[in-house]
Amino acid sequence: MSLNVGPQHPSTHGVLRLVVDMDGEYVVKVVPHMGYLHTGFEKTFEARTYQQGVTYAPRTDYLHSFSHELAYVLSVEKLLSAEIPERATTIRVILHELGRIHSHLVFFGTALMDLGAITLFFYCFREKEEVQNLFEDICGYRMNQGYFRVGGLSKDAPDGWAARVQKFVDSFDKHVDEYATMFQKNPIFLDRAAGVGVITTDLALDLGLTGPNLRASGIPLDTRKATPYCSYESYEFDVPTSTDGDSLARFNVRLQEFRESARIIRQALKRLRPGPVKDPNRKISLPPRAELETSMEAVIHHFKLVTEGFHPPVGEVYVPVESARGEVGYYIVSDGGSMPYRVKIRAPSFVNLQALEYACVGGQFADLITVLATMDPVLGDVDR
């Protein structure tokens, strides 16, 4: 029997269509059909100035949008050899890790719901709303923020924001304990997750998996450690791994990542000092509004940046960052103009989705839902 799963089914976590060949209750073949959420962002980037591209990056992965924002601006900044103030870098780290927590909260709430456990969804979304309140406080948007800028941030954090972040992370470990109590020893959950959808270490490497899906198969690869950015080499944190490679391991790795992200945020808050949040180079960053009233040169810079944008030197660049789903990177080619000549996004959900067929074939149909949930794809990330 051949079954269509999706693209409208809630368990596909977006508009993903799976054509599943069945032999009784067992899966013989799985073919993902993608493209229902294709946006053409990569080509759109090429028709916008570099600064305007910040609007599109977060919409690619709407659960951990700061990862795409960060990957994009870091690539452009490398082209420009921009100097990013320390305060801007530290705030980027805090938001990057809050975004990881936000994404994993949605993962736990929806993945457990797919298995029939509804309660955890409400607990996770309680904290998710708190994280989104912090996003809204700093930039006005709860999702698709577009807060980072090439050269720093669009504006500084408001007074009291760091204290509210501190209050959240101080209570968060207790909430993680609540989540663990609800599912880690539940016999029904363990039957549905342990030994289900095993991805071996060799297979994970062959397919190019990254993120929690790779680390759950025994490879402790984390871009924050392997190719540090935003001074991550100066932060103390562990990279949770497992050698089991099954759905349970993928759950547990993400659970441990909650604590590590909170640990990084605490360190970042301690080193947050007053200071500028934009590159002082007027060829990159807009001048302060007050300066426009007293400086004709500032008016000229403002006019040129808004109407035309800056012109990076000719070259190509790629800077990877570690998102909640794995390695995100923007390959950008500059021809010296005010818009990129070519933009290619390395989206982890797209690569990770390859593993679905290998992990599902031979298992029961009910296990397919478990495996897909623990792969944690975002379809904007897949289709772009």
mmCIF file of C-alpha atoms in Angstrom:
data_model
loop_
_atom_site.group_PDB
_atom_site.id
_atom_site.type_symbol
_atom_site.label_atom_id
_atom_site.label_comp_id
_atom_site.label_asym_id
_atom_site.label_seq_id
_atom_site.Cartn_x
_atom_site.Cartn_y
_atom_site.Cartn_z
ATOM 1 C CA MET A 1 0.000 0.000 0.000
ATOM 2 C CA SER A 2 1.198 3.532 -0.787
ATOM 3 C CA LEU A 3 0.172 6.287 1.625
ATOM 4 C CA ASN A 4 0.404 10.066 1.452
ATOM 5 C CA VAL A 5 1.415 11.648 4.767
ATOM 6 C CA GLY A 6 1.028 15.411 4.541
ATOM 7 C CA PRO A 7 1.526 18.036 3.323
ATOM 8 C CA GLN A 8 -1.317 19.260 5.539
ATOM 9 C CA HIS A 9 -0.875 16.749 8.363
ATOM 10 C CA PRO A 10 0.231 18.352 11.666
ATOM 11 C CA SER A 11 2.710 15.555 12.407
ATOM 12 C CA THR A 12 4.856 16.548 9.424
ATOM 13 C CA HIS A 13 5.723 19.797 11.283
ATOM 14 C CA GLY A 14 5.064 21.918 8.218
ATOM 15 C CA VAL A 15 4.066 21.426 4.624
ATOM 16 C CA LEU A 16 6.102 18.249 4.055
ATOM 17 C CA ARG A 17 4.639 15.415 1.999
ATOM 18 C CA LEU A 18 5.869 11.887 2.555
ATOM 19 C CA VAL A 19 4.967 9.098 0.130
ATOM 20 C CA VAL A 20 5.207 5.951 2.245
ATOM 21 C CA ASP A 21 5.145 2.429 0.805
ATOM 22 C CA MET A 22 3.787 -0.036 3.352
ATOM 23 C CA ASP A 23 3.801 -3.802 3.775
ATOM 24 C CA GLY A 24 1.087 -4.233 6.369
ATOM 25 C CA GLU A 25 2.137 -2.036 9.297
ATOM 26 C CA TYR A 26 5.772 -1.881 8.233
ATOM 27 C CA VAL A 27 7.495 0.817 6.192
ATOM 28 C CA VAL A 28 9.176 -0.375 2.993
ATOM 29 C CA LYS A 29 10.072 2.981 1.455
ATOM 30 C CA VAL A 30 9.785 6.700 2.304
ATOM 31 C CA VAL A 31 10.117 9.452 -0.294
ATOM 32 C CA PRO A 32 9.961 13.064 0.976
ATOM 33 C CA HIS A 33 8.355 15.528 -1.446
ATOM 34 C CA MET A 34 9.529 19.061 -0.724
ATOM 35 C CA GLY A 35 8.949 22.507 -2.153
ATOM 36 C CA TYR A 36 5.531 23.412 -0.750
ATOM 37 C CA LEU A 37 7.119 26.265 1.210
ATOM 38 C CA HIS A 38 9.610 27.395 -1.438
ATOM 39 C CA THR A 39 10.168 31.141 -1.103
ATOM 40 C CA GLY A 40 13.032 31.820 -3.486
ATOM 41 C CA PHE A 41 14.874 33.719 -0.748
ATOM 42 C CA GLU A 42 18.297 32.871 -2.165
ATOM 43 C CA LYS A 43 17.480 34.655 -5.424
ATOM 44 C CA THR A 44 15.711 37.476 -3.553
ATOM 45 C CA PHE A 45 18.927 38.150 -1.606
ATOM 46 C CA GLU A 46 20.622 38.807 -4.939
ATOM 47 C CA ALA A 47 18.153 41.605 -5.746
ATOM 48 C CA ARG A 48 18.484 43.414 -2.391
ATOM 49 C CA THR A 49 21.280 45.395 -0.783
ATOM 50 C CA TYR A 50 23.358 43.579 1.810
ATOM 51 C CA GLN A 51 21.650 45.348 4.706
ATOM 52 C CA GLN A 52 18.169 44.603 3.330
ATOM 53 C CA GLY A 53 19.023 40.891 3.303
ATOM 54 C CA VAL A 54 18.678 40.838 7.107
ATOM 55 C CA THR A 55 14.893 40.900 6.598
ATOM 56 C CA TYR A 56 14.889 37.570 4.749
ATOM 57 C CA ALA A 57 17.412 35.532 6.749
ATOM 58 C CA PRO A 58 15.283 34.974 9.908
ATOM 59 C CA ARG A 59 12.264 33.841 7.885
ATOM 60 C CA THR A 60 14.194 30.807 6.649
ATOM 61 C CA ASP A 61 14.126 29.128 10.075
ATOM 62 C CA TYR A 62 11.322 30.767 12.012
ATOM 63 C CA LEU A 63 11.969 28.767 15.211
ATOM 64 C CA HIS A 64 15.647 29.688 15.606
ATOM 65 C CA SER A 65 15.634 32.780 13.438
ATOM 66 C CA PHE A 66 18.611 34.405 15.159
ATOM 67 C CA SER A 67 20.865 31.612 13.857
ATOM 68 C CA HIS A 68 20.185 32.560 10.227
ATOM 69 C CA GLU A 69 20.445 36.263 11.013
ATOM 70 C CA LEU A 70 23.792 35.678 12.669
ATOM 71 C CA ALA A 71 25.163 33.458 9.899
ATOM 72 C CA TYR A 72 24.202 36.042 7.278
ATOM 73 C CA VAL A 73 25.622 39.127 8.989
ATOM 74 C CA LEU A 74 28.844 37.307 9.983
ATOM 75 C CA SER A 75 29.445 36.364 6.340
ATOM 76 C CA VAL A 76 28.901 39.924 5.097
ATOM 77 C CA GLU A 77 31.034 41.318 7.937
ATOM 78 C CA LYS A 78 33.847 38.989 6.952
ATOM 79 C CA LEU A 79 33.668 40.369 3.402
ATOM 80 C CA LEU A 80 33.845 43.922 4.772
ATOM 81 C CA SER A 81 36.407 43.205 7.525
ATOM 82 C CA ALA A 82 33.979 45.011 9.841
ATOM 83 C CA GLU A 83 34.793 45.649 13.513
ATOM 84 C CA ILE A 84 31.971 44.547 15.786
ATOM 85 C CA PRO A 85 31.798 46.138 19.267
ATOM 86 C CA GLU A 86 32.095 43.755 22.195
ATOM 87 C CA ARG A 87 28.645 44.655 23.568
ATOM 88 C CA ALA A 88 26.997 43.847 20.230
ATOM 89 C CA THR A 89 28.782 40.474 20.071
ATOM 90 C CA THR A 90 27.705 39.584 23.618
ATOM 91 C CA ILE A 91 24.054 40.480 22.965
ATOM 92 C CA ARG A 92 24.212 38.380 19.794
ATOM 93 C CA VAL A 93 25.400 35.391 21.850
ATOM 94 C CA ILE A 94 22.574 35.846 24.379
ATOM 95 C CA LEU A 95 19.914 36.020 21.657
ATOM 96 C CA HIS A 96 21.496 33.144 19.722
ATOM 97 C CA GLU A 97 21.227 30.891 22.788
ATOM 98 C CA LEU A 98 17.749 32.129 23.746
ATOM 99 C CA GLY A 99 16.737 31.242 20.200
ATOM 100 C CA ARG A 100 18.124 27.729 20.655
ATOM 101 C CA ILE A 101 16.094 27.348 23.861
ATOM 102 C CA HIS A 102 13.008 28.683 22.067
ATOM 103 C CA SER A 103 13.410 26.181 19.227
ATOM 104 C CA HIS A 104 13.958 23.212 21.546
ATOM 105 C CA LEU A 105 10.884 24.202 23.597
ATOM 106 C CA VAL A 106 8.755 23.958 20.465
ATOM 107 C CA PHE A 107 10.468 20.645 19.630
ATOM 108 C CA PHE A 108 9.660 19.051 22.990
ATOM 109 C CA GLY A 109 6.113 20.361 23.119
ATOM 110 C CA THR A 110 5.171 19.211 19.617
ATOM 111 C CA ALA A 111 7.234 15.993 19.460
ATOM 112 C CA LEU A 112 5.731 14.631 22.677
ATOM 113 C CA MET A 113 2.297 15.650 21.437
ATOM 114 C CA ASP A 114 2.913 13.561 18.304
ATOM 115 C CA LEU A 115 3.409 10.584 20.618
ATOM 116 C CA GLY A 116 0.193 11.329 22.507
ATOM 117 C CA ALA A 117 1.609 13.196 25.529
ATOM 118 C CA ILE A 118 -0.222 16.515 25.618
ATOM 119 C CA THR A 119 0.759 17.916 29.035
ATOM 120 C CA LEU A 120 4.374 18.806 28.215
ATOM 121 C CA PHE A 121 3.193 21.021 25.344
ATOM 122 C CA PHE A 122 1.620 23.466 27.808
ATOM 123 C CA TYR A 123 4.673 23.501 30.081
ATOM 124 C CA CYS A 124 7.056 24.151 27.179
ATOM 125 C CA PHE A 125 4.896 26.876 25.690
ATOM 126 C CA ARG A 126 4.764 28.583 29.079
ATOM 127 C CA GLU A 127 8.534 29.162 28.861
ATOM 128 C CA LYS A 128 8.389 29.764 25.108
ATOM 129 C CA GLU A 129 6.137 32.770 25.738
ATOM 130 C CA GLU A 130 8.646 34.116 28.265
ATOM 131 C CA VAL A 131 11.460 33.843 25.720
ATOM 132 C CA GLN A 132 9.357 35.581 23.091
ATOM 133 C CA ASN A 133 8.596 38.345 25.584
ATOM 134 C CA LEU A 134 12.358 38.894 25.867
ATOM 135 C CA PHE A 135 12.624 39.031 22.066
ATOM 136 C CA GLU A 136 9.786 41.530 21.897
ATOM 137 C CA ASP A 137 11.349 43.683 24.624
ATOM 138 C CA ILE A 138 14.634 44.091 22.762
ATOM 139 C CA CYS A 139 13.472 44.514 19.176
ATOM 140 C CA GLY A 140 9.667 44.734 19.036
ATOM 141 C CA TYR A 141 9.071 41.371 17.334
ATOM 142 C CA ARG A 142 8.242 37.976 18.809
ATOM 143 C CA MET A 143 9.501 36.090 15.731
ATOM 144 C CA ASN A 144 11.295 36.881 12.436
ATOM 145 C CA GLN A 145 13.098 39.619 14.327
ATOM 146 C CA GLY A 146 15.557 41.134 11.843
ATOM 147 C CA TYR A 147 17.370 42.717 14.797
ATOM 148 C CA PHE A 148 20.991 42.124 13.822
ATOM 149 C CA ARG A 149 22.675 44.474 11.361
ATOM 150 C CA VAL A 150 25.798 44.181 9.284
ATOM 151 C CA GLY A 151 28.210 45.889 11.677
ATOM 152 C CA GLY A 152 26.331 45.200 14.916
ATOM 153 C CA LEU A 153 22.735 45.619 16.084
ATOM 154 C CA SER A 154 19.847 47.824 14.954
ATOM 155 C CA LYS A 155 19.669 49.380 18.438
ATOM 156 C CA ASP A 156 20.867 48.759 21.986
ATOM 157 C CA ALA A 157 19.060 46.582 24.528
ATOM 158 C CA PRO A 158 16.573 48.548 26.672
ATOM 159 C CA ASP A 159 17.179 49.253 30.363
ATOM 160 C CA GLY A 160 16.347 46.273 32.550
ATOM 161 C CA TRP A 161 16.433 43.749 29.698
ATOM 162 C CA ALA A 162 19.555 41.956 30.969
ATOM 163 C CA ALA A 163 17.961 41.628 34.431
ATOM 164 C CA ARG A 164 14.866 40.028 32.878
ATOM 165 C CA VAL A 165 17.055 37.566 30.965
ATOM 166 C CA GLN A 166 18.908 36.761 34.209
ATOM 167 C CA LYS A 167 15.629 36.094 35.977
ATOM 168 C CA PHE A 168 14.553 33.722 33.203
ATOM 169 C CA VAL A 169 17.759 31.643 33.121
ATOM 170 C CA ASP A 170 17.905 31.461 36.937
ATOM 171 C CA SER A 171 14.555 29.655 36.980
ATOM 172 C CA PHE A 172 14.992 27.701 33.746
ATOM 173 C CA ASP A 173 16.964 24.716 35.102
ATOM 174 C CA LYS A 174 14.077 23.998 37.460
ATOM 175 C CA HIS A 175 11.708 23.926 34.484
ATOM 176 C CA VAL A 176 14.031 21.553 32.591
ATOM 177 C CA ASP A 177 13.812 19.213 35.589
ATOM 178 C CA GLU A 178 10.021 19.353 35.269
ATOM 179 C CA TYR A 179 10.203 18.378 31.610
ATOM 180 C CA ALA A 180 12.516 15.464 32.389
ATOM 181 C CA THR A 181 10.217 14.228 35.173
ATOM 182 C CA MET A 182 7.296 14.167 32.772
ATOM 183 C CA PHE A 183 8.751 11.989 30.053
ATOM 184 C CA GLN A 184 12.214 10.514 30.712
ATOM 185 C CA LYS A 185 11.006 7.513 32.741
ATOM 186 C CA ASN A 186 7.545 7.169 31.201
ATOM 187 C CA PRO A 187 7.282 3.532 30.032
ATOM 188 C CA ILE A 188 5.004 4.395 27.087
ATOM 189 C CA PHE A 189 7.432 7.071 25.878
ATOM 190 C CA LEU A 190 10.414 4.750 26.282
ATOM 191 C CA ASP A 191 8.649 2.038 24.247
ATOM 192 C CA ARG A 192 7.991 4.576 21.491
ATOM 193 C CA ALA A 193 11.489 6.135 21.457
ATOM 194 C CA ALA A 194 14.172 3.686 22.669
ATOM 195 C CA GLY A 195 15.735 1.759 19.790
ATOM 196 C CA VAL A 196 13.475 3.486 17.257
ATOM 197 C CA GLY A 197 14.901 5.183 14.167
ATOM 198 C CA VAL A 198 18.538 4.299 14.811
ATOM 199 C CA ILE A 199 21.063 6.301 12.767
ATOM 200 C CA THR A 200 24.545 4.819 13.035
ATOM 201 C CA THR A 201 27.672 6.945 13.354
ATOM 202 C CA ASP A 202 28.899 5.996 9.868
ATOM 203 C CA LEU A 203 25.525 6.726 8.280
ATOM 204 C CA ALA A 204 25.289 10.118 10.017
ATOM 205 C CA LEU A 205 28.728 11.042 8.658
ATOM 206 C CA ASP A 206 27.948 9.744 5.158
ATOM 207 C CA LEU A 207 24.766 11.815 4.975
ATOM 208 C CA GLY A 208 26.392 14.975 6.316
ATOM 209 C CA LEU A 209 24.128 15.305 9.336
ATOM 210 C CA THR A 210 24.870 18.098 11.794
ATOM 211 C CA GLY A 211 23.485 19.387 15.072
ATOM 212 C CA PRO A 212 21.727 17.264 17.711
ATOM 213 C CA ASN A 213 20.938 14.558 15.135
ATOM 214 C CA LEU A 214 24.667 14.013 14.531
ATOM 215 C CA ARG A 215 25.657 14.333 18.187
ATOM 216 C CA ALA A 216 23.008 11.759 19.169
ATOM 217 C CA SER A 217 24.862 9.325 16.882
ATOM 218 C CA GLY A 218 28.168 9.733 18.684
ATOM 219 C CA ILE A 219 29.980 12.585 16.887
ATOM 220 C CA PRO A 220 30.640 15.546 19.263
ATOM 221 C CA LEU A 221 30.758 18.127 16.441
ATOM 222 C CA ASP A 222 29.570 21.612 17.383
ATOM 223 C CA THR A 223 30.422 24.607 15.199
ATOM 224 C CA ARG A 224 30.730 26.778 18.314
ATOM 225 C CA LYS A 225 33.705 24.601 19.324
ATOM 226 C CA ALA A 226 35.059 23.508 15.918
ATOM 227 C CA THR A 227 35.090 26.915 14.184
ATOM 228 C CA PRO A 228 34.276 29.435 16.936
ATOM 229 C CA TYR A 229 32.518 32.708 16.162
ATOM 230 C CA CYS A 230 31.323 35.565 18.399
ATOM 231 C CA SER A 231 34.086 34.686 20.911
ATOM 232 C CA TYR A 232 32.490 31.305 21.728
ATOM 233 C CA GLU A 233 35.991 29.958 22.368
ATOM 234 C CA SER A 234 36.007 32.040 25.566
ATOM 235 C CA TYR A 235 32.806 30.475 26.964
ATOM 236 C CA GLU A 236 32.740 27.310 29.050
ATOM 237 C CA PHE A 237 30.146 24.771 27.934
ATOM 238 C CA ASP A 238 29.903 21.076 27.115
ATOM 239 C CA VAL A 239 28.697 19.414 23.911
ATOM 240 C CA PRO A 240 26.058 16.789 24.844
ATOM 241 C CA THR A 241 26.443 13.561 22.880
ATOM 242 C CA SER A 242 25.144 9.999 22.857
ATOM 243 C CA THR A 243 26.267 6.833 21.100
ATOM 244 C CA ASP A 244 22.797 5.254 20.834
ATOM 245 C CA GLY A 245 21.664 7.087 17.689
ATOM 246 C CA ASP A 246 17.964 6.416 18.352
ATOM 247 C CA SER A 247 14.986 8.696 18.894
ATOM 248 C CA LEU A 248 15.490 8.623 22.677
ATOM 249 C CA ALA A 249 19.073 9.841 22.263
ATOM 250 C CA ARG A 250 17.897 12.730 20.084
ATOM 251 C CA PHE A 251 15.411 13.731 22.793
ATOM 252 C CA ASN A 252 18.015 13.535 25.555
ATOM 253 C CA VAL A 253 20.718 15.463 23.670
ATOM 254 C CA ARG A 254 18.334 18.377 23.153
ATOM 255 C CA LEU A 255 17.269 18.228 26.804
ATOM 256 C CA GLN A 256 20.899 18.609 27.887
ATOM 257 C CA GLU A 257 21.372 21.461 25.418
ATOM 258 C CA PHE A 258 18.788 23.455 27.384
ATOM 259 C CA ARG A 259 21.152 23.538 30.368
ATOM 260 C CA GLU A 260 24.239 24.345 28.282
ATOM 261 C CA SER A 261 22.508 27.263 26.548
ATOM 262 C CA ALA A 262 21.408 28.672 29.914
ATOM 263 C CA ARG A 263 24.998 28.242 31.142
ATOM 264 C CA ILE A 264 26.346 30.252 28.186
ATOM 265 C CA ILE A 265 23.763 33.004 28.716
ATOM 266 C CA ARG A 266 24.766 33.380 32.388
ATOM 267 C CA GLN A 267 28.406 33.856 31.357
ATOM 268 C CA ALA A 268 27.437 36.354 28.653
ATOM 269 C CA LEU A 269 25.371 38.418 31.093
ATOM 270 C CA LYS A 270 28.376 38.712 33.422
ATOM 271 C CA ARG A 271 30.537 40.168 30.641
ATOM 272 C CA LEU A 272 27.864 42.540 29.271
ATOM 273 C CA ARG A 273 29.308 46.056 29.577
ATOM 274 C CA PRO A 274 27.986 49.446 28.413
ATOM 275 C CA GLY A 275 29.276 50.547 25.027
ATOM 276 C CA PRO A 276 28.471 51.016 21.349
ATOM 277 C CA VAL A 277 26.544 48.362 19.398
ATOM 278 C CA LYS A 278 27.483 49.356 15.828
ATOM 279 C CA ASP A 279 30.692 49.474 13.807
ATOM 280 C CA PRO A 280 31.801 53.138 13.947
ATOM 281 C CA ASN A 281 32.695 53.032 10.226
ATOM 282 C CA ARG A 282 30.214 55.407 8.555
ATOM 283 C CA LYS A 283 30.646 53.512 5.290
ATOM 284 C CA ILE A 284 28.875 50.547 6.948
ATOM 285 C CA SER A 285 26.650 51.782 9.793
ATOM 286 C CA LEU A 286 24.053 54.547 9.644
ATOM 287 C CA PRO A 287 25.105 57.671 11.578
ATOM 288 C CA PRO A 288 23.106 58.580 14.714
ATOM 289 C CA ARG A 289 20.028 60.664 13.945
ATOM 290 C CA ALA A 290 21.263 63.570 16.090
ATOM 291 C CA GLU A 291 24.423 63.748 13.977
ATOM 292 C CA LEU A 292 22.368 64.440 10.848
ATOM 293 C CA GLU A 293 21.391 67.826 12.281
ATOM 294 C CA THR A 294 24.974 69.051 12.613
ATOM 295 C CA SER A 295 27.019 67.236 9.941
ATOM 296 C CA MET A 296 26.583 67.420 6.180
ATOM 297 C CA GLU A 297 28.978 64.487 5.851
ATOM 298 C CA ALA A 298 26.658 62.386 8.043
ATOM 299 C CA VAL A 299 23.713 63.298 5.780
ATOM 300 C CA ILE A 300 25.676 62.149 2.727
ATOM 301 C CA HIS A 301 26.632 58.849 4.388
ATOM 302 C CA HIS A 302 23.025 58.310 5.432
ATOM 303 C CA PHE A 303 21.730 59.031 1.914
ATOM 304 C CA LYS A 304 24.244 56.705 0.241
ATOM 305 C CA LEU A 305 23.673 53.830 2.683
ATOM 306 C CA VAL A 306 19.881 54.028 2.437
ATOM 307 C CA THR A 307 19.572 54.479 -1.327
ATOM 308 C CA GLU A 308 22.477 52.365 -2.517
ATOM 309 C CA GLY A 309 24.123 50.492 0.329
ATOM 310 C CA PHE A 310 27.801 49.686 0.822
ATOM 311 C CA HIS A 311 30.064 47.943 -1.700
ATOM 312 C CA PRO A 312 32.086 45.020 -0.276
ATOM 313 C CA PRO A 313 35.270 44.085 -2.120
ATOM 314 C CA VAL A 314 35.170 41.322 -4.744
ATOM 315 C CA GLY A 315 35.369 37.899 -3.108
ATOM 316 C CA GLU A 316 33.502 34.940 -1.689
ATOM 317 C CA VAL A 317 32.862 33.979 1.908
ATOM 318 C CA TYR A 318 31.193 31.329 4.081
ATOM 319 C CA VAL A 319 30.783 31.504 7.861
ATOM 320 C CA PRO A 320 29.007 28.575 9.592
ATOM 321 C CA VAL A 321 27.132 28.889 12.880
ATOM 322 C CA GLU A 322 25.472 26.276 15.105
ATOM 323 C CA SER A 323 21.686 26.504 14.984
ATOM 324 C CA ALA A 324 19.220 24.346 16.916
ATOM 325 C CA ARG A 325 19.137 22.075 13.848
ATOM 326 C CA GLY A 326 22.834 21.999 12.952
ATOM 327 C CA GLU A 327 25.267 23.908 10.776
ATOM 328 C CA VAL A 328 23.827 27.011 9.110
ATOM 329 C CA GLY A 329 25.984 28.945 6.693
ATOM 330 C CA TYR A 330 25.600 31.599 4.029
ATOM 331 C CA TYR A 331 27.905 31.293 1.024
ATOM 332 C CA ILE A 332 28.043 34.788 -0.469
ATOM 333 C CA VAL A 333 29.825 35.897 -3.636
ATOM 334 C CA SER A 334 30.518 39.616 -4.075
ATOM 335 C CA ASP A 335 31.260 41.207 -7.465
ATOM 336 C CA GLY A 336 31.955 44.570 -5.846
ATOM 337 C CA GLY A 337 28.384 45.825 -6.220
ATOM 338 C CA SER A 338 25.872 46.871 -3.578
ATOM 339 C CA MET A 339 24.003 43.543 -3.862
ATOM 340 C CA PRO A 340 25.349 39.985 -3.605
ATOM 341 C CA TYR A 341 26.188 38.297 -6.910
ATOM 342 C CA ARG A 342 25.266 34.885 -5.420
ATOM 343 C CA VAL A 343 23.812 33.648 -2.118
ATOM 344 C CA LYS A 344 23.581 29.963 -1.198
ATOM 345 C CA ILE A 345 22.216 28.859 2.184
ATOM 346 C CA ARG A 346 23.559 25.711 3.829
ATOM 347 C CA ALA A 347 20.338 24.709 5.611
ATOM 348 C CA PRO A 348 20.659 21.847 8.143
ATOM 349 C CA SER A 349 17.017 20.708 7.950
ATOM 350 C CA PHE A 350 17.418 19.997 4.220
ATOM 351 C CA VAL A 351 20.498 17.835 4.778
ATOM 352 C CA ASN A 352 19.159 16.098 7.891
ATOM 353 C CA LEU A 353 15.936 15.079 6.151
ATOM 354 C CA GLN A 354 17.943 12.601 4.046
ATOM 355 C CA ALA A 355 18.211 10.339 7.077
ATOM 356 C CA LEU A 356 14.450 9.848 7.312
ATOM 357 C CA GLU A 357 14.245 6.912 4.896
ATOM 358 C CA TYR A 358 17.253 5.111 6.387
ATOM 359 C CA ALA A 359 15.871 5.488 9.919
ATOM 360 C CA CYS A 360 12.283 4.495 9.070
ATOM 361 C CA VAL A 361 12.521 1.559 6.650
ATOM 362 C CA GLY A 362 11.793 -1.709 8.466
ATOM 363 C CA GLY A 363 9.983 0.015 11.308
ATOM 364 C CA GLN A 364 6.278 0.393 11.903
ATOM 365 C CA PHE A 365 4.246 3.284 10.544
ATOM 366 C CA ALA A 366 3.764 4.703 14.059
ATOM 367 C CA ASP A 367 7.556 4.855 14.413
ATOM 368 C CA LEU A 368 7.798 7.056 11.312
ATOM 369 C CA ILE A 369 5.990 9.812 13.200
ATOM 370 C CA THR A 370 8.473 9.482 16.077
ATOM 371 C CA VAL A 371 11.510 9.590 13.782
ATOM 372 C CA LEU A 372 10.257 12.591 11.820
ATOM 373 C CA ALA A 373 9.544 14.493 15.050
ATOM 374 C CA THR A 374 13.033 13.791 16.436
ATOM 375 C CA MET A 375 14.700 14.903 13.190
ATOM 376 C CA ASP A 376 13.181 18.330 14.029
ATOM 377 C CA PRO A 377 12.964 19.780 10.502
ATOM 378 C CA VAL A 378 11.719 23.295 9.795
ATOM 379 C CA LEU A 379 10.224 23.409 6.330
ATOM 380 C CA GLY A 380 11.265 26.987 5.648
ATOM 381 C CA ASP A 381 14.802 25.727 6.261
ATOM 382 C CA VAL A 382 14.245 22.776 3.900
ATOM 383 C CA ASP A 383 12.539 24.551 1.006
ATOM 384 C CA ARG A 384 13.978 28.098 1.168
#
